[in-house]
Short mmCIF file of C-alpha atoms and ligand atoms in Angstrom, two decimals:
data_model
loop_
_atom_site.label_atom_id
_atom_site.label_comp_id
_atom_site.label_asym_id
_atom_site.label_seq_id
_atom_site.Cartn_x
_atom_site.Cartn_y
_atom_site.Cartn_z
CA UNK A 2 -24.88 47.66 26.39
CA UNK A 3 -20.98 48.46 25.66
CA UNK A 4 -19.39 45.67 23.89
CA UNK A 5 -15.68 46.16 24.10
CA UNK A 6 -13.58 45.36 20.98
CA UNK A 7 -11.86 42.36 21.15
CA UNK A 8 -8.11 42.19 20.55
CA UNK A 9 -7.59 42.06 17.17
CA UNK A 10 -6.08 38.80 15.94
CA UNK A 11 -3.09 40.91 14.84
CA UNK A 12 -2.25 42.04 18.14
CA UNK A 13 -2.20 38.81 20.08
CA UNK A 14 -3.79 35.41 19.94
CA UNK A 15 -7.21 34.99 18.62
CA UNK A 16 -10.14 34.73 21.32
CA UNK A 17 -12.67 32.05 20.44
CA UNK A 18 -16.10 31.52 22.48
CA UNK A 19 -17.20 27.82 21.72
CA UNK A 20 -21.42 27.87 22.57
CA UNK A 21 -22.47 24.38 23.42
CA UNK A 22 -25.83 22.74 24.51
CA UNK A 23 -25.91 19.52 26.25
CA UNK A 24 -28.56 17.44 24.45
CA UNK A 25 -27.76 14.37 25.45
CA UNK A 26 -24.97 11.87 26.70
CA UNK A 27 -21.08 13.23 26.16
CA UNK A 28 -20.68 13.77 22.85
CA UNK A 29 -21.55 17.34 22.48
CA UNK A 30 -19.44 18.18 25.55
CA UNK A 31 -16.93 15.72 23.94
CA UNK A 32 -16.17 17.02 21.22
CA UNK A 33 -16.47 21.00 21.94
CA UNK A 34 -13.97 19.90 24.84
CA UNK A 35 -11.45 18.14 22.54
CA UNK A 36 -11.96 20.93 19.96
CA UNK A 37 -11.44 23.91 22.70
CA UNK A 38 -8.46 22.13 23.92
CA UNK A 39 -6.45 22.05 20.47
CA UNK A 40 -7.32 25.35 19.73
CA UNK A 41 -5.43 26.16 23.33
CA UNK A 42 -2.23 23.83 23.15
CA UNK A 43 -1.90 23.98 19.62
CA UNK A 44 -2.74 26.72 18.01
CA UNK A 45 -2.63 29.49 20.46
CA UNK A 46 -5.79 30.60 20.49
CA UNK A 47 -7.71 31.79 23.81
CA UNK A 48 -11.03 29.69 24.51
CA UNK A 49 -13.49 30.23 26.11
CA UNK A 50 -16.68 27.03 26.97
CA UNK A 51 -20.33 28.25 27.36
CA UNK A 52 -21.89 24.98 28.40
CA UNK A 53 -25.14 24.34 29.65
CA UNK A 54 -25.01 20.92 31.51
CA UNK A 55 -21.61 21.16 33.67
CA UNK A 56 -22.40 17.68 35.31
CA UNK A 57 -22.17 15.60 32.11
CA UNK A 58 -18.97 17.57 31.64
CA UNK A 59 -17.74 17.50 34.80
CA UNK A 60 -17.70 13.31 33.85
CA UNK A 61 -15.07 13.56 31.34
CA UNK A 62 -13.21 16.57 33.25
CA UNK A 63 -13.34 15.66 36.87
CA UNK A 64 -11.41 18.87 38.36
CA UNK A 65 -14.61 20.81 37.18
CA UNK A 66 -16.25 22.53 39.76
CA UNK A 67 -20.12 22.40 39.68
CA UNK A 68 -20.63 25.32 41.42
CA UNK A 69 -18.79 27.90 39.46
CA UNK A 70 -21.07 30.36 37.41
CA UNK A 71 -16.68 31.27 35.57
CA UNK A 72 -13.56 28.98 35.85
CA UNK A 73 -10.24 28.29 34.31
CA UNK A 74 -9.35 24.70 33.62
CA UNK A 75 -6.33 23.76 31.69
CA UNK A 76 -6.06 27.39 30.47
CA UNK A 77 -9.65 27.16 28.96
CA UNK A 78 -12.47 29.75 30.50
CA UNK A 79 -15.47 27.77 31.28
CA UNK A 80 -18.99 29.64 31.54
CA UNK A 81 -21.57 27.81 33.10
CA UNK A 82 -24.08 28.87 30.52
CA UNK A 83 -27.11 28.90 32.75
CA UNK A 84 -29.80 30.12 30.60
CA UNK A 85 -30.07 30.58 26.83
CA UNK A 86 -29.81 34.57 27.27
CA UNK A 87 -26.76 34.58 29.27
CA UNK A 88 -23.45 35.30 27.51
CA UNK A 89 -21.57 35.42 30.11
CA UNK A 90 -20.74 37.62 33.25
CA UNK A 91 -17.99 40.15 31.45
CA UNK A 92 -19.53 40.48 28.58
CA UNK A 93 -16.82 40.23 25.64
CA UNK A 94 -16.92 39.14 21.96
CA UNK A 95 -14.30 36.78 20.48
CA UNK A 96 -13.13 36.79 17.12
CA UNK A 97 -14.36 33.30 15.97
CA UNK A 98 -17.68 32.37 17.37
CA UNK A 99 -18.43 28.33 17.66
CA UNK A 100 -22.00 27.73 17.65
CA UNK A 101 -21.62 24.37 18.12
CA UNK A 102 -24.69 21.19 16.66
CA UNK A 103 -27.01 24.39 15.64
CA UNK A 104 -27.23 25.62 19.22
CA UNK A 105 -28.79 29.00 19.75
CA UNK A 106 -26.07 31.75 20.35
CA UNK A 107 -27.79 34.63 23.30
CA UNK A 108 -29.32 37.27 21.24
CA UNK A 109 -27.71 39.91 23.44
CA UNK A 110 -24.31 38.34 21.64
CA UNK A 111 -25.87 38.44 18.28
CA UNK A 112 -27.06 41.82 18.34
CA UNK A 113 -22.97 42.93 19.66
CA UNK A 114 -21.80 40.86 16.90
CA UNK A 115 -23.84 43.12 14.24
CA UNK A 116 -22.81 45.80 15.79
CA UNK A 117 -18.96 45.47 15.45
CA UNK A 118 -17.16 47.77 12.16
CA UNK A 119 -15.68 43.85 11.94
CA UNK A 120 -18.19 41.32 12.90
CA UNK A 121 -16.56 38.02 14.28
CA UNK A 122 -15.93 34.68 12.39
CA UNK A 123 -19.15 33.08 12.79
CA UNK A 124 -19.09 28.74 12.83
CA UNK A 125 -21.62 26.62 13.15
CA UNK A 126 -20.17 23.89 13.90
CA UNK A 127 -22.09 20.27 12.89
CA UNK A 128 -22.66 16.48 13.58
CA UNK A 129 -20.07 14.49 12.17
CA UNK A 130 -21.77 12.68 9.11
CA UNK A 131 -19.48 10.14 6.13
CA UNK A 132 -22.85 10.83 3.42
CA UNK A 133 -21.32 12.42 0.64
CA UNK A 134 -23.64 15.96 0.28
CA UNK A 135 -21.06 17.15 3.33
CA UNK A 136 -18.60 18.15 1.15
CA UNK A 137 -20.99 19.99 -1.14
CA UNK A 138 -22.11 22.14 2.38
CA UNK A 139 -18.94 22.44 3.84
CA UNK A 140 -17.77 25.94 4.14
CA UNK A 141 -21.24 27.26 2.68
CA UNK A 142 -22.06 30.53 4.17
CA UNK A 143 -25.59 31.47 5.34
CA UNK A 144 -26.99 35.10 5.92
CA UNK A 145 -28.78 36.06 9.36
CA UNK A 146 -32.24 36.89 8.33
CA UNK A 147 -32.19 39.95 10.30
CA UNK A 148 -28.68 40.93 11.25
CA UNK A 149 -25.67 41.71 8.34
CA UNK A 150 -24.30 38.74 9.58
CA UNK A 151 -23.23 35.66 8.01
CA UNK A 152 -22.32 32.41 9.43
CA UNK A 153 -20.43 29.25 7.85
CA UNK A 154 -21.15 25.78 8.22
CA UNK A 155 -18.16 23.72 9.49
CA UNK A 156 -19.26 20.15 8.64
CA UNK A 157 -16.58 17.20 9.90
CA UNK A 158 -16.71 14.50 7.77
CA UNK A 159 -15.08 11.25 6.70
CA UNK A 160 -13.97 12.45 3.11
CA UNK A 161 -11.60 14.81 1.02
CA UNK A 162 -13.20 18.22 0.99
CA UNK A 163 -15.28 18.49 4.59
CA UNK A 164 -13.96 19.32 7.77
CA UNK A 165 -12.12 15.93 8.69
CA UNK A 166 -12.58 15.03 12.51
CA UNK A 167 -10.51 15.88 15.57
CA UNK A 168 -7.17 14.01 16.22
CA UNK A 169 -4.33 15.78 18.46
CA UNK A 170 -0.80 16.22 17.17
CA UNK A 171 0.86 14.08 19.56
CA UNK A 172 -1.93 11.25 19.57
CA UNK A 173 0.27 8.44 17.26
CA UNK A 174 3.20 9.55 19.26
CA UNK A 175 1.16 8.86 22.48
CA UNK A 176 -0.24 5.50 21.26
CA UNK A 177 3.25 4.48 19.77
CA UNK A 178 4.41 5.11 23.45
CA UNK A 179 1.76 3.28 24.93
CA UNK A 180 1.24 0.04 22.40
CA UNK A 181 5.29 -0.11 22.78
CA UNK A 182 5.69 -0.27 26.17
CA UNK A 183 4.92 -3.39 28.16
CA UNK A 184 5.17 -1.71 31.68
CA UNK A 185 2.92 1.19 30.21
CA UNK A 186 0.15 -1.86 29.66
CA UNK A 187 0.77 -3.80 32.64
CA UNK A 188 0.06 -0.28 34.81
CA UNK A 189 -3.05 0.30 32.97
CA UNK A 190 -4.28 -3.09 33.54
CA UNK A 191 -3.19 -2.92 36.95
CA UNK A 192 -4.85 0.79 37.93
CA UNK A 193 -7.93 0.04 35.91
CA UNK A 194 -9.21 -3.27 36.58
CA UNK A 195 -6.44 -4.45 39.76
CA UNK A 196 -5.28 -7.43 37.12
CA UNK A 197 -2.41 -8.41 35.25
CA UNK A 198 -2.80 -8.20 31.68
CA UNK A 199 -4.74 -11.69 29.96
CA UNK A 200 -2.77 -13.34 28.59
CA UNK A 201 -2.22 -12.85 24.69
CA UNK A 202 -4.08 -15.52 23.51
CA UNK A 203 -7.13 -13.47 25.23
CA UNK A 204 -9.33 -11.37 22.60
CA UNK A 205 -9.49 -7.92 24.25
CA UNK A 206 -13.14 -6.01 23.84
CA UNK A 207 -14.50 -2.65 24.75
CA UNK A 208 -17.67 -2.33 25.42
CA UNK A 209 -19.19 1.60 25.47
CA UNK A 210 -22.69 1.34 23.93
CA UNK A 211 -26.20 2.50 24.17
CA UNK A 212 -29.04 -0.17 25.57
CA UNK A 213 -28.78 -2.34 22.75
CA UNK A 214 -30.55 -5.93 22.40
CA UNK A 215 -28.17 -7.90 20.54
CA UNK A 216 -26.20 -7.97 23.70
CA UNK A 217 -27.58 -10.89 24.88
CA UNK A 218 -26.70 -12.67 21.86
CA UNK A 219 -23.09 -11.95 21.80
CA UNK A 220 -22.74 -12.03 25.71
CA UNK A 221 -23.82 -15.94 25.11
CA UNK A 222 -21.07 -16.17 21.81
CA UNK A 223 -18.12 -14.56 23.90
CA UNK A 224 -19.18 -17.07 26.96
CA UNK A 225 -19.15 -19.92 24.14
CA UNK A 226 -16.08 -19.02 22.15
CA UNK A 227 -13.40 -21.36 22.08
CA UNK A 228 -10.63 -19.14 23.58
CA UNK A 229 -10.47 -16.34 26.49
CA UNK A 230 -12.53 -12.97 25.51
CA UNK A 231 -12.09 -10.49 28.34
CA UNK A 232 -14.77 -7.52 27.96
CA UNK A 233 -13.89 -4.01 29.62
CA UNK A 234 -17.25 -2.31 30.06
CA UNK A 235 -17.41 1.56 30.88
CA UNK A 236 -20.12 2.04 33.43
CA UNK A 237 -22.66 3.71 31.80
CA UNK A 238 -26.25 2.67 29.66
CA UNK A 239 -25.14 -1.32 28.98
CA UNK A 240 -24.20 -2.29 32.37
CA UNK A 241 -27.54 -3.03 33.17
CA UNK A 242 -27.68 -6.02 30.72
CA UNK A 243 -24.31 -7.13 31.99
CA UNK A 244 -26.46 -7.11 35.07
CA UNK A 245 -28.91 -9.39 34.21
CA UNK A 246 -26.40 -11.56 32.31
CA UNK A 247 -24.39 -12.36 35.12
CA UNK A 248 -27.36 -12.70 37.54
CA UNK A 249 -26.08 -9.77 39.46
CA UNK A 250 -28.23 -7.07 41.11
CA UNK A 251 -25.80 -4.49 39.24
CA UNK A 252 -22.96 -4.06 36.82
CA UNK A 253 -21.11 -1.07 38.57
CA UNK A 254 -17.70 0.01 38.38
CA UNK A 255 -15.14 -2.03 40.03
CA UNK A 256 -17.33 -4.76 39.21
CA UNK A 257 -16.03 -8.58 38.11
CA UNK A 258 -17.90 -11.11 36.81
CA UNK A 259 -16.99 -14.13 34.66
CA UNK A 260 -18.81 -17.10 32.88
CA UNK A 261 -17.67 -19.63 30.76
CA UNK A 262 -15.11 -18.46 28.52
CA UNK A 263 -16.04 -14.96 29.26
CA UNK A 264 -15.39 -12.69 31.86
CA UNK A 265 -16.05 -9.13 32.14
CA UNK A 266 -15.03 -5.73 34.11
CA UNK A 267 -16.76 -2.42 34.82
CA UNK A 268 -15.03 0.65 34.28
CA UNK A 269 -15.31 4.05 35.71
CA UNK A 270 -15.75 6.01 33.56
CA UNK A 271 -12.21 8.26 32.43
CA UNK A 272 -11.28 11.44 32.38
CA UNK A 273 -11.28 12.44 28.29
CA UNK A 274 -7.84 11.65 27.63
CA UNK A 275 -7.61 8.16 29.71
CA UNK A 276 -10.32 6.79 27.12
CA UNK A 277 -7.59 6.73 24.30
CA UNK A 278 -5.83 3.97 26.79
CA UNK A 279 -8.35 1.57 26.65
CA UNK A 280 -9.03 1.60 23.01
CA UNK A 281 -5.52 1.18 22.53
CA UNK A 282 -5.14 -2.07 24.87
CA UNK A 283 -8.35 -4.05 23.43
CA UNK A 284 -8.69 -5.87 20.17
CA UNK A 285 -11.88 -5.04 19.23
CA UNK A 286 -13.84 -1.61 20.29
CA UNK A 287 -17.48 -1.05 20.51
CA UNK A 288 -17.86 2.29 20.58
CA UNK A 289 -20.73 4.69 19.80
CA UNK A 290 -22.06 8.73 19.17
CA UNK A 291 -19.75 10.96 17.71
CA UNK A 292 -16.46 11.14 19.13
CA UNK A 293 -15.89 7.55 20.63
CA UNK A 294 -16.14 6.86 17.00
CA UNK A 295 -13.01 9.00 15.92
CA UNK A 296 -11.39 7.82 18.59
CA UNK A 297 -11.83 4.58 17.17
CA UNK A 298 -10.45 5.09 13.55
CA UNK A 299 -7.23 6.79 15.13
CA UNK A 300 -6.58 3.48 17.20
CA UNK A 301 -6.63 1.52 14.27
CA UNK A 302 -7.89 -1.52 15.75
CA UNK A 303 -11.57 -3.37 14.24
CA UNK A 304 -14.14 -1.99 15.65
CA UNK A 305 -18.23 -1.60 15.67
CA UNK A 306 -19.63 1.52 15.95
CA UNK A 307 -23.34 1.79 17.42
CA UNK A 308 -24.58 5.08 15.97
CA UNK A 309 -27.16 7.72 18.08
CA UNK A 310 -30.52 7.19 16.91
CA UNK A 311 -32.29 8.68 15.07
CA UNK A 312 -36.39 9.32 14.47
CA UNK A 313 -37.52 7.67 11.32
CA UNK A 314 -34.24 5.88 11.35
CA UNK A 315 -32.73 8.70 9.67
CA UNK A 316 -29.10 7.69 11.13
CA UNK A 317 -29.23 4.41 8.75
CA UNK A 318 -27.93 6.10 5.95
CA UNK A 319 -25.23 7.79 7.53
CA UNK A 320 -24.57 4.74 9.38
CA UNK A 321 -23.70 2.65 5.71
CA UNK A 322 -21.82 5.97 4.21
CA UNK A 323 -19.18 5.75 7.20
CA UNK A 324 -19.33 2.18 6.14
CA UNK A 325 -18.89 2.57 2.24
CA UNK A 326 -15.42 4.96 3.40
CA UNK A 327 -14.22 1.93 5.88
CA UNK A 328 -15.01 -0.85 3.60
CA UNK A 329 -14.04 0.69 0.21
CA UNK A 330 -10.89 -1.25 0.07
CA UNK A 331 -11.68 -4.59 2.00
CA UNK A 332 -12.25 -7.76 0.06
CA UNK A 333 -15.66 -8.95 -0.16
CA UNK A 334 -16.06 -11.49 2.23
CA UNK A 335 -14.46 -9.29 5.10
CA UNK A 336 -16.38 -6.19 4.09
CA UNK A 337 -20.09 -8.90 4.13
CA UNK A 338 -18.96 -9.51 7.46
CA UNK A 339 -18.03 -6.16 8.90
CA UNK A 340 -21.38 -4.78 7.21
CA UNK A 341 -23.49 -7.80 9.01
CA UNK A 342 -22.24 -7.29 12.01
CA UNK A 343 -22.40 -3.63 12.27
CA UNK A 344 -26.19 -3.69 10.85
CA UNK A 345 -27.13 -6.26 13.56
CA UNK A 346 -25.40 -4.06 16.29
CA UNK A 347 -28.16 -1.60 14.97
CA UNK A 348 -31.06 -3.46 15.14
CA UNK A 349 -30.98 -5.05 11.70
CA UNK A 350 -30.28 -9.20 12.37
CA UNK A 351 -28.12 -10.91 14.84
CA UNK A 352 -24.54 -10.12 15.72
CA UNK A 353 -22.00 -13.32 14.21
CA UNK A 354 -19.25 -13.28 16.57
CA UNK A 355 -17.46 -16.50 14.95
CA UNK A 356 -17.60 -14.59 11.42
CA UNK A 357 -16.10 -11.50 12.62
CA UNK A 358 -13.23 -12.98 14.18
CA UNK A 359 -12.22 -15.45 11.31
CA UNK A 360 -11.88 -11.93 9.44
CA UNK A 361 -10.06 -10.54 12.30
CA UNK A 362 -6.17 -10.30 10.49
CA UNK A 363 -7.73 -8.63 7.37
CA UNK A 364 -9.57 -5.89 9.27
CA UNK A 365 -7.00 -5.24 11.27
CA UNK A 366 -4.95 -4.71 8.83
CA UNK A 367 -8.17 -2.60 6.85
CA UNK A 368 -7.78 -0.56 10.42
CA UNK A 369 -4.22 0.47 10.09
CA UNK A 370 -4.75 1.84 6.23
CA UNK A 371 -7.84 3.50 7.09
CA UNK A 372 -6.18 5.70 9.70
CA UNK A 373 -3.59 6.51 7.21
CA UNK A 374 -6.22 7.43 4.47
CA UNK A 375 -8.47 9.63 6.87
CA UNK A 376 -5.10 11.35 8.66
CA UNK A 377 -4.74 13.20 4.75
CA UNK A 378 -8.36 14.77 5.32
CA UNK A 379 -6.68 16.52 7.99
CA UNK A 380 -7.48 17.38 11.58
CA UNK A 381 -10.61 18.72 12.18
CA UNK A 382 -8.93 21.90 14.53
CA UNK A 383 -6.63 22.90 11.80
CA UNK A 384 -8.79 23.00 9.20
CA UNK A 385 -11.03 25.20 11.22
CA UNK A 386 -8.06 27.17 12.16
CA UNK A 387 -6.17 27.85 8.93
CA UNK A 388 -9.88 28.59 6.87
CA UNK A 389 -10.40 31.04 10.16
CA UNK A 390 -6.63 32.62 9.84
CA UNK A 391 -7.38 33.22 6.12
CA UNK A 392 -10.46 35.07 6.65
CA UNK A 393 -9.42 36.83 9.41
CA UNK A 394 -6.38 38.48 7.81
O1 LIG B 23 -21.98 10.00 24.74
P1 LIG B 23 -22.29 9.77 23.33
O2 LIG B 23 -23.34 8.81 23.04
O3 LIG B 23 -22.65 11.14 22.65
C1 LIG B 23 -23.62 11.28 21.65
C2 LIG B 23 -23.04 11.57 20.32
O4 LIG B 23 -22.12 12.61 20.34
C3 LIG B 23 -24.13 11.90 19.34
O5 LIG B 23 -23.59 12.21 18.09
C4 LIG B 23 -24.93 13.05 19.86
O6 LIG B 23 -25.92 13.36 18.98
C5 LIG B 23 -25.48 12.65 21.19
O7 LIG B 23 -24.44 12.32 22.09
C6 LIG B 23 -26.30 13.77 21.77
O8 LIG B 23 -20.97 9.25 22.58
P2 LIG B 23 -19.63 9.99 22.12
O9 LIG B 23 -19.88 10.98 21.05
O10 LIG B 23 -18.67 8.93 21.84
O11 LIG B 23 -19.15 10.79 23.41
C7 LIG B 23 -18.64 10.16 24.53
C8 LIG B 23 -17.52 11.01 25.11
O12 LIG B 23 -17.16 10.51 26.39
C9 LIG B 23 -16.25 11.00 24.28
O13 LIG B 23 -15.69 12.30 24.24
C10 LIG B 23 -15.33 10.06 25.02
C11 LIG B 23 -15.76 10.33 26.43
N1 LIG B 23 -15.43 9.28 27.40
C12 LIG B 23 -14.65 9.61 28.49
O14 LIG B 23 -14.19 10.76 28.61
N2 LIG B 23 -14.40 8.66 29.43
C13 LIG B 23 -14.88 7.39 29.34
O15 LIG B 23 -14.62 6.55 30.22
C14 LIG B 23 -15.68 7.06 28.19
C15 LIG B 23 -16.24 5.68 28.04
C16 LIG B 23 -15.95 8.03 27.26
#
């Protein structure tokens, strides 16, 4: 087969292929999405998307279209990657090469990349882990056992030295806009649930989680609390305890339901960039995976983070690193508190609702430094883009 030489990054923008498999939920979609998209609007570059499962994407990028093997979307070539083999219908190599959570690139575009005088910048991309062997891996290159090839491992991370995580230029600047601007809210509130805002005394939640059982629990707290909690709930894996809780046959978007001191909305879910919004207008965010998580930490409100699971619970440990970063500075009571109530929201005890709020001021405020302290690890697109300029040169 002829493999054309790509442009070479000194002749025009630098092509990038990003390779990702869908293995389960959003997040994987998620975050080669948000990366590809940087690397467009930016830095330049020319992406292009293999993806394997274009329905999960097609949730967080509605003008998708599933039936189209090759499409253009905000600027952004999108290959329905159909089967592993397939690199595409025009075949072409890119200068950097994202191989994103250990997916397996198509031979056929191994064997090309070999073949090139200049082989391509090789990533693989990883999961987003706070333990702190990261920075120790970051960067490390590894040899192809058959092919004089090498790739590098691109870890993300939480700390100094890794990859940092993924956080657009303009997103302060958009939430600065947004948290400022009491018509912005009152739209939002009005588009997305067909209410007027609660009123402030009202404690604000999002709700995007896995099927969890402490739930119940805390469904019963916010319906007992002494003041207004109003819960915005994504449609998605919890509704159907929402369900149940309410004594409704289903918890589907558009969906209202209220008891006691608690009542509670269903959410379509958003197209990427509307998520942002609804972090921004709650008070507390339950959020889960990989991304939802950064998306968090950048709007600097408290929030509880239900990680993926893991066999042999081997996402506990990474699940108290991110918490050793978060906490470091909090006093001790507040940091007891955070760290009991993020254990029992993963299966370790029973979620204190009452205790979490009485800490409320501190960890807001613990919220606002820590997205000042993880901004200096930089974004996660520059840093791949500045290591890849450098080696590219
Ligand atoms: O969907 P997730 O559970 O994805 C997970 C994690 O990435 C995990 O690390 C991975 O191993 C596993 O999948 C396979 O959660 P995450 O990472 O938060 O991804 C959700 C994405 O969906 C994120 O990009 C935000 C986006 N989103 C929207 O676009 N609209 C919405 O309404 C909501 C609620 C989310």
């Amino acid at each position: 087969m002829s493999s054309p030489a790509p442009a070479s990054p000194a002749s025009g923008p630098i092509a990038c292929d990003i390779f990702c498999a869908v293995v389960d939920n959003f997040g994987d979609i998620g975050v080669c999405w948000r990366l590809a998209r940087q690397l467009t609007n930016e830095h330049g570059w020319q992406v292009r998307v293999f993806v394997d499962d274009l329905h999960a994407f097609r949730k967080l990028c509605p003008s998708l279209a599933l039936g189209e093997a090759r499409q253009v979307v905000d600027g952004i070539v999108i290959e329905h990657w159909h089967e592993p083999a397939h690199a595409g219908d025009t075949f072409q190599l890119a200068d950097v090469v994202i191989e994103a959570f250990a997916c397996e690139l198509p031979p056929v575009y191994i064997a090309a990349m070999a073949e090139r005088a200049r082989a391509p910048l090789w990533f693989n991309l990883e999961y987003l882990s706070a333990e702190d062997w990261v920075a120790d891996f970051h960067l490390r290159p590894s040899p192809h056992p058959r092919y004089p090839l090498g790739k590098t491992f691109f870890f993300p991370g939480l700390a100094p030295g890794t990859g940092g995580v993924l956080k657009e230029r303009c997103l302060d600047a958009a939430r600065a806009a947004f948290e400022g601007s009491a018509t912005a809210r009152a739209a939002w509130w009005l588009e997305t649930t067909g209410r007027a805002p609660p009123a402030a005394d009202a404690t604000v939640v999002s709700l995007f989680a896995y099927q969890n059982p402490a739930v119940d629990s805390l469904l019963e707290q916010w319906r007992d609390s002494p003041s207004a909690v109003v819960l915005l709930v994504p449609e998605g894996r919890i509704s159907g305890a929402l369900a149940r809780f309410f004594g409704l046959p289903s918890f589907a978007a558009g969906a209202q339901a209220a008891r006691g001191n608690l009542s509670a909305h269903s959410l379509a879910f958003t197209e990427q960039p509307g998520y942002d919004a609804l972090l921004w207008v709650s008070d507390v965010n339950f959020v889960r995976g990989e991304d939802s998580f950064v998306r968090a930490q950048w709007a600097a409100k408290p929030f509880v983070w239900q990680i993926y699971p893991q066999a042999d619970d081997a996402h506990l440990p990474k699940l108290d690193a991110a918490l050793a970063h978060y906490t470091r500075t909090l006093r001790a009571d507040a940091r007891v508190a955070l760290e009991r109530f993020w254990h029992a929201w993963n299966g370790a005890g029973r979620p204190d609702w009452a205790q979490f709020q009485r800490h409320y001021p501190v960890l807001k405020q613990r919220a606002n430094d820590w997205a000042i302290e993880l901004a200096r690890v930089g974004d996660l697109a520059g840093n791949l883009a500045s290591f890849a300029k450098s080696q590219l040169k």
